[in-house]
mmCIF file of C-alpha atoms in Angstrom:
data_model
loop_
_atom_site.group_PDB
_atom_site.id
_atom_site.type_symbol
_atom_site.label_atom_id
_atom_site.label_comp_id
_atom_site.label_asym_id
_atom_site.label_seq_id
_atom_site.Cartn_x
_atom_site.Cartn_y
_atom_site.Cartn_z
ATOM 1 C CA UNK A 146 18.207 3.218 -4.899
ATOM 2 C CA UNK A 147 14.611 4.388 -4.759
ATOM 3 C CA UNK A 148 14.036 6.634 -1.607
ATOM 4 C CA UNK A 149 10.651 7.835 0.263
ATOM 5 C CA UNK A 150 11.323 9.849 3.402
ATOM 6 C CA UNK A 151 8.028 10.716 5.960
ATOM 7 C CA UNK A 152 9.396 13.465 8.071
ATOM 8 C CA UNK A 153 8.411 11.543 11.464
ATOM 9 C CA UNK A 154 8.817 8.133 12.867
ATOM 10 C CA UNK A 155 6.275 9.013 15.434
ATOM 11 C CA UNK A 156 4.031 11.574 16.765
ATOM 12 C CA UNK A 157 2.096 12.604 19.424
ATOM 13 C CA UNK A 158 -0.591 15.316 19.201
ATOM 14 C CA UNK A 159 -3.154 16.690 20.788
ATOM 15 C CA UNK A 160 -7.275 16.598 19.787
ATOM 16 C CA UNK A 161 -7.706 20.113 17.985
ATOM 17 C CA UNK A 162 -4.144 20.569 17.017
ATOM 18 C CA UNK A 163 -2.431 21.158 13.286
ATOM 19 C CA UNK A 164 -0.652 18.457 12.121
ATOM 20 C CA UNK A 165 2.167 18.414 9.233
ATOM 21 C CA UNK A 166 3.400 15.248 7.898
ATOM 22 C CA UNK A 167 5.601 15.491 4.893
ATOM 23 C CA UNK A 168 6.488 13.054 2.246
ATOM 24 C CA UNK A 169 10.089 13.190 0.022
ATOM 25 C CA UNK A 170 10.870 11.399 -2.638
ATOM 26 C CA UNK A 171 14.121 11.023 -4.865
ATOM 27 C CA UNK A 172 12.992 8.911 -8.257
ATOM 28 C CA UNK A 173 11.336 12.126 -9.820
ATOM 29 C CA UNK A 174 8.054 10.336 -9.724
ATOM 30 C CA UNK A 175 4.585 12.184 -10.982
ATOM 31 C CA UNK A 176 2.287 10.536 -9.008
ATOM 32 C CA UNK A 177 2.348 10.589 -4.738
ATOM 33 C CA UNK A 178 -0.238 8.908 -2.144
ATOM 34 C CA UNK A 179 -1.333 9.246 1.285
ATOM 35 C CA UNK A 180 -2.856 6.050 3.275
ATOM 36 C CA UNK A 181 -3.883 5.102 6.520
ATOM 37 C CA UNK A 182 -3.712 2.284 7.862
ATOM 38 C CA UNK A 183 -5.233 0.498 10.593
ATOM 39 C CA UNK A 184 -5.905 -3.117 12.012
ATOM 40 C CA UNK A 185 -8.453 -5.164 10.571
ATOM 41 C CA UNK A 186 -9.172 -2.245 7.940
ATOM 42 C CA UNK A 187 -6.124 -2.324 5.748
ATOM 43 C CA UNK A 188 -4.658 0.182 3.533
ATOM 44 C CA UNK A 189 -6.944 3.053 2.608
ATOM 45 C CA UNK A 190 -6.143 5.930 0.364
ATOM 46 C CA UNK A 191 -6.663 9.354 1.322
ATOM 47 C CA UNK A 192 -5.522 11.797 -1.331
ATOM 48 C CA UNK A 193 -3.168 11.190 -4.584
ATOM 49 C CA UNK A 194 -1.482 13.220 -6.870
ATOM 50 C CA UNK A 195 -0.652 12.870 -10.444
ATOM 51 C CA UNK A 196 1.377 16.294 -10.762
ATOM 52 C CA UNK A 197 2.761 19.729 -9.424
ATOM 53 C CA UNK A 198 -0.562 21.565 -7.652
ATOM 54 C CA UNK A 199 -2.536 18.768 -8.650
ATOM 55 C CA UNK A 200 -4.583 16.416 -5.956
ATOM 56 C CA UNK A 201 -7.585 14.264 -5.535
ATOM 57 C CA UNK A 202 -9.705 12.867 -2.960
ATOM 58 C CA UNK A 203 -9.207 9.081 -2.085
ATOM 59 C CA UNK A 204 -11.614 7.117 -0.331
ATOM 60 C CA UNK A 205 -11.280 9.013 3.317
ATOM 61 C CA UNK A 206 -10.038 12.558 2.340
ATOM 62 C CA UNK A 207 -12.733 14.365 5.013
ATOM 63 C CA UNK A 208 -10.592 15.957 8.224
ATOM 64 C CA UNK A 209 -7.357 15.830 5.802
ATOM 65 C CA UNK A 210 -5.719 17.825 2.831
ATOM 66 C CA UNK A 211 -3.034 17.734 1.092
ATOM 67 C CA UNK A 212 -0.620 20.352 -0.970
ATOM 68 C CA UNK A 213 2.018 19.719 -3.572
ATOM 69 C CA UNK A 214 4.321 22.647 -4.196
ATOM 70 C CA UNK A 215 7.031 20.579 -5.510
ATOM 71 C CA UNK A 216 7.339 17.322 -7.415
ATOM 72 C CA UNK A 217 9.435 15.179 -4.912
ATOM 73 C CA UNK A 218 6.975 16.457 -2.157
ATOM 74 C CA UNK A 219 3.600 15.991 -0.398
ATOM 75 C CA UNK A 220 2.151 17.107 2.226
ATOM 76 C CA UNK A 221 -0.640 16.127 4.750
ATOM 77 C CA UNK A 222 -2.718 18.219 6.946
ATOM 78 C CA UNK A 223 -4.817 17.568 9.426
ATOM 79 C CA UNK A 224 -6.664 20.702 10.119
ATOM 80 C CA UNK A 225 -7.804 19.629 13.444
ATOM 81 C CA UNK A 226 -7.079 16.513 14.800
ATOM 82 C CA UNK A 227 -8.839 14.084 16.138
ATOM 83 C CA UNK A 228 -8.549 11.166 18.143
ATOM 84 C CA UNK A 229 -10.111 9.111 15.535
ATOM 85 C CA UNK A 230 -7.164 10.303 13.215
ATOM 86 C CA UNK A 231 -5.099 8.046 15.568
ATOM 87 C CA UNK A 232 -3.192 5.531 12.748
ATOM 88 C CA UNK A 233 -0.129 4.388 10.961
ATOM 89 C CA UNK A 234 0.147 6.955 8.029
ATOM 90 C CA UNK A 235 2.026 5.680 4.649
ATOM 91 C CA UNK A 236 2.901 7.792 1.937
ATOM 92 C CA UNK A 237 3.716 6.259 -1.622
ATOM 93 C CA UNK A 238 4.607 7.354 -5.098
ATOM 94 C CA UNK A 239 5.088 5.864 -8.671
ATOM 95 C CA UNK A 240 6.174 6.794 -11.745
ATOM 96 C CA UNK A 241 3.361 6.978 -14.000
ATOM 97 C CA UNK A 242 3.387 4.320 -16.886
ATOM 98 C CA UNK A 243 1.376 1.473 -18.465
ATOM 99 C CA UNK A 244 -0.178 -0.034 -15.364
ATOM 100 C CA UNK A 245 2.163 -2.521 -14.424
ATOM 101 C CA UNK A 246 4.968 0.060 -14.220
ATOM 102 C CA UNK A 247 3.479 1.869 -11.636
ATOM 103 C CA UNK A 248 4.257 -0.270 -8.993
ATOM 104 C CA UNK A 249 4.034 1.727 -5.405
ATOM 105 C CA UNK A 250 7.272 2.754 -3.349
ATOM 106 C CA UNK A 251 6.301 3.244 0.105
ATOM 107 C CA UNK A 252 7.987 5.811 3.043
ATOM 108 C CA UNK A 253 8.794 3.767 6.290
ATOM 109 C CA UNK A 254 5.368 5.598 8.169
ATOM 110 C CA UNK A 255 4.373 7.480 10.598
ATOM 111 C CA UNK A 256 2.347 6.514 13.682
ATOM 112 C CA UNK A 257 0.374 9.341 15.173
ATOM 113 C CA UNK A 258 -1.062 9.101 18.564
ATOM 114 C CA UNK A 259 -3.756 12.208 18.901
ATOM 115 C CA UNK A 260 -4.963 12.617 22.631
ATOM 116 C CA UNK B 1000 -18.741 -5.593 -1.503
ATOM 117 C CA UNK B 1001 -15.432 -5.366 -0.975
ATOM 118 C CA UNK B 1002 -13.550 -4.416 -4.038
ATOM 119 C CA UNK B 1003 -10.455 -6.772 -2.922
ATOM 120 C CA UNK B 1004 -11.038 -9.711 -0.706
ATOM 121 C CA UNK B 1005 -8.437 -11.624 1.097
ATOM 122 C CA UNK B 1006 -8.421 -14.183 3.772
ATOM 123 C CA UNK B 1007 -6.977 -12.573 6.773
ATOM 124 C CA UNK B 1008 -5.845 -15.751 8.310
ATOM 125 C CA UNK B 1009 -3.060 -16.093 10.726
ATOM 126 C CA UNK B 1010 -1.890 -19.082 8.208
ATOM 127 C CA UNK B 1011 0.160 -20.724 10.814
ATOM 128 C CA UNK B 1012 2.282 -23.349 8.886
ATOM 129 C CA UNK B 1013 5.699 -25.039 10.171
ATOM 130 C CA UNK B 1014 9.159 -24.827 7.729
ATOM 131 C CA UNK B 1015 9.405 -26.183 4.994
ATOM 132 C CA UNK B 1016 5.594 -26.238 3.710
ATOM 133 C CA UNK B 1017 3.733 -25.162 0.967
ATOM 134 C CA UNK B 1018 1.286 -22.751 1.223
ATOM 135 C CA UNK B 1019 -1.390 -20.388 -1.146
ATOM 136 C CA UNK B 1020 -3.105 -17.391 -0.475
ATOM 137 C CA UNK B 1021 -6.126 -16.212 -2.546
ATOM 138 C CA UNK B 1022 -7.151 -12.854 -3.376
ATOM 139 C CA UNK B 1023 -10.776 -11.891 -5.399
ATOM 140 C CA UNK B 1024 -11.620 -8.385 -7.201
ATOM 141 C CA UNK B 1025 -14.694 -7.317 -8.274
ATOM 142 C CA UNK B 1026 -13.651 -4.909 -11.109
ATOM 143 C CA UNK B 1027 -13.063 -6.481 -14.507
ATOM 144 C CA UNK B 1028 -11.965 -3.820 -15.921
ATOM 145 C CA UNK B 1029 -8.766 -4.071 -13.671
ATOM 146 C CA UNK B 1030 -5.682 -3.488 -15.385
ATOM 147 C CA UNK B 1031 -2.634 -5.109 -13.482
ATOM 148 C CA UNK B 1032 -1.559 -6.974 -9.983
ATOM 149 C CA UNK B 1033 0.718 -6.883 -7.417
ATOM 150 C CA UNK B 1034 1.712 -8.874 -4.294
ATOM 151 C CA UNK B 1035 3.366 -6.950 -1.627
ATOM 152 C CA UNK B 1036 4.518 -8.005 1.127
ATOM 153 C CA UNK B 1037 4.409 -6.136 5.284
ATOM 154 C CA UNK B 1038 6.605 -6.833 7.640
ATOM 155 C CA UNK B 1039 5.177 -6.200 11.570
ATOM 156 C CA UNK B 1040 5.516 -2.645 12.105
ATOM 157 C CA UNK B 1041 7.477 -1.854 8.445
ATOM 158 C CA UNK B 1042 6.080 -0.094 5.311
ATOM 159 C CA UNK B 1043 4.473 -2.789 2.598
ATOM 160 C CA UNK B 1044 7.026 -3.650 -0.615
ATOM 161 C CA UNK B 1045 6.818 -4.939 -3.769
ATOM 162 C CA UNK B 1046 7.079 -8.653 -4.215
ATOM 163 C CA UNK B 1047 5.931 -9.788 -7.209
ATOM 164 C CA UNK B 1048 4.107 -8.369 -10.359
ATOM 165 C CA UNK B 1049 1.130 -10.938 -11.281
ATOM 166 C CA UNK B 1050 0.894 -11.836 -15.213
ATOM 167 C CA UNK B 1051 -1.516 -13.237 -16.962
ATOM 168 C CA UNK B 1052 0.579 -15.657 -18.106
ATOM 169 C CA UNK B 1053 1.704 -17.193 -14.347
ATOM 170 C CA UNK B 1054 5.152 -15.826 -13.079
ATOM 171 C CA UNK B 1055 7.127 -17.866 -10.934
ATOM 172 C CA UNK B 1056 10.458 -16.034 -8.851
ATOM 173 C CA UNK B 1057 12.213 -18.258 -6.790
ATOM 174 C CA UNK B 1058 9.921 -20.216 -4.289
ATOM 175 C CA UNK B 1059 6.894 -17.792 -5.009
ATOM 176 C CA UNK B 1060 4.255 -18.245 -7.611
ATOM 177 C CA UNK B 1061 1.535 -15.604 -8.853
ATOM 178 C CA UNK B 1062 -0.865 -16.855 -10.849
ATOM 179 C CA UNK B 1063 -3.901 -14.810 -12.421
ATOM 180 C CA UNK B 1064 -7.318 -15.920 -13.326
ATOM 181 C CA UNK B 1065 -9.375 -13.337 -14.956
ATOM 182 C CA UNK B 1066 -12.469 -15.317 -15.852
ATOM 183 C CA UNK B 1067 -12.763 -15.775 -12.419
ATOM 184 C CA UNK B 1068 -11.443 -12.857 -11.397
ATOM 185 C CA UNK B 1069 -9.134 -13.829 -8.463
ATOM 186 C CA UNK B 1070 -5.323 -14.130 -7.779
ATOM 187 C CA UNK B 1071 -3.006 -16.372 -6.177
ATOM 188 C CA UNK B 1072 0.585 -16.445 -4.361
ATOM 189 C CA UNK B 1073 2.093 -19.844 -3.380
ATOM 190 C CA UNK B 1074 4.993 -20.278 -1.337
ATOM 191 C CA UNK B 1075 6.928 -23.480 -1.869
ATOM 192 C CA UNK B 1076 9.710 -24.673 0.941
ATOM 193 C CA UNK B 1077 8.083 -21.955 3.811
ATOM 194 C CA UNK B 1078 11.160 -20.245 5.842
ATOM 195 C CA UNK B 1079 10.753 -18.934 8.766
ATOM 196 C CA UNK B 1080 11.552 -15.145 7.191
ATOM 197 C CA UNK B 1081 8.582 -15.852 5.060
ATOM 198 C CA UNK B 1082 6.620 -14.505 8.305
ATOM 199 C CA UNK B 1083 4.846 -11.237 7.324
ATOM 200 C CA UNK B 1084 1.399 -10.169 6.433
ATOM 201 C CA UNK B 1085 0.639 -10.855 2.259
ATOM 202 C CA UNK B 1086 -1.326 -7.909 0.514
ATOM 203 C CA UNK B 1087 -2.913 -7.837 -2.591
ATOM 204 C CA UNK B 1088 -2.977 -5.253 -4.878
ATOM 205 C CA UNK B 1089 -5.331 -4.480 -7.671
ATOM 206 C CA UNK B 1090 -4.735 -1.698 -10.110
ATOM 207 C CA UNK B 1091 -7.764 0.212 -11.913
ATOM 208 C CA UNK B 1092 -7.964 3.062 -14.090
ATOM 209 C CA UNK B 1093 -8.622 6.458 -13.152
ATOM 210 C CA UNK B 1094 -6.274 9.290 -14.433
ATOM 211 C CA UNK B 1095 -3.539 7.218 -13.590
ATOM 212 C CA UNK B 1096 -3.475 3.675 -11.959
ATOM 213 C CA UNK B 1097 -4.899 3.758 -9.274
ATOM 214 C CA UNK B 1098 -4.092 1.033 -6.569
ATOM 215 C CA UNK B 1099 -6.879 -1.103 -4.147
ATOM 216 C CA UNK B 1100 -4.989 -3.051 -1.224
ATOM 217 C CA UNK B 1101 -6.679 -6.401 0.228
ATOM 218 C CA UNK B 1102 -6.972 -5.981 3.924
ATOM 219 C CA UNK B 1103 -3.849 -7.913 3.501
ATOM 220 C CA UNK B 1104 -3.137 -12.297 4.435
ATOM 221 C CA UNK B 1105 -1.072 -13.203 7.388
ATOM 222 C CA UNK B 1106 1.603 -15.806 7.008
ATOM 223 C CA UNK B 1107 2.589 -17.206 10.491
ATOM 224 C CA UNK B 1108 6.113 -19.875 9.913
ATOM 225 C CA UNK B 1109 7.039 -21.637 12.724
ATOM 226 C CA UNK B 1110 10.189 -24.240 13.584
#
């Protein structure tokens, strides 16, 4: 059974703090996602990955980054947080194939309150 | 402009109707498309793969219309469970597929 673990249910930070959020996944899949989301904006991407080391800017990438040691892993930073960084965050991953293979598998989220 | 548009609704319909969502994307070159579906408070999942060809999967129907560039998801015999929020999902082409989400459709079933 397919399998994307966020390291956090919930979170609560404060403004100017470093926050970790870390993504697992178990299907060996090349390419891994970070989105926020938020009411009334939807899902919007943040960073991807297609490989090992390898990442790219989404539409919202500034105040975040991202690092990818290890295949079944990614990781979000937030440098220093803001309260504006307040969201649901959703990490994905699919295995990369013709275009209707790569289907996203989402983690069950991770709210972060920043005060 | 948006590059995936979806009616936000609440659709508020009672058991046992019928009811379509719309979805419209501005890039032709788009390459394939999803309907997931988000629970309150859950992660989004896959629900159905849209073909060009129409694919039907129980009481849920995709259709695709590239000409005119949107897609569609109707829901025959509405259940109560059917209650969730309806997001489209466009994929492009970048080094891989890369996915655009509608702001996502909510589906409201009551008794």
């Amino acid at each position: 059974d397919v399998k994307v673990t966020q390291s956090s249910r919930y979170l609560v930070k404060r403004t100017g703090e470093k926050v970790f959020l870390e993504c697992v996944q178990d299907m060996d899949h090349e390419n891994m996602f970070w989105y926020r989301q938020d009411p009334g904006l939807g899902l919007r991407l943040i960073y991807f990955s297609y490989d090992v080391k390898m990442k790219e800017k989404g539409d919202i990438p500034e105040g975040y980054s991202v690092s990818r040691e290890k295949k079944e892993r990614f990781s979000l930073i937030l440098e220093s947080a803001s309260t504006n960084q307040t969201s649901m965050y959703l990490c994905a991953s699919t295995h990369r194939g013709t275009s209707d293979q790569e289907t996203q598998y989402f983690g069950p989220g991770t709210r972060l309150l920043v005060l | 402009r948006k590059e995936v548009e979806q009616d936000p609704g609440p659709f508020n319909v009672p058991e046992g109707a019928t009811v379509a969502f719309n979805c419209t994307y501005s890039n032709s070159a788009s390459q394939s498309f999803f309907w997931y579906r988000q629970d309150c408070r859950k992660e989004p999942k896959l629900l159905m793969s849209v073909y060009s060809s129409g694919n039907e999967d129980g009481r849920f129907t995709a259709q695709l219309n590239r000409a005119s560039q949107y897609i569609s998801l109707l829901i025959r015999d509405s259940k109560l469970s059917d209650s969730a929020t309806y997001l489209c999902v466009v994929n492009g082409k970048g080094g891989s597929y890369i996915p655009t989400f509608g702001r996502g459709t909510s589906l409201i079933v009551h008794p």
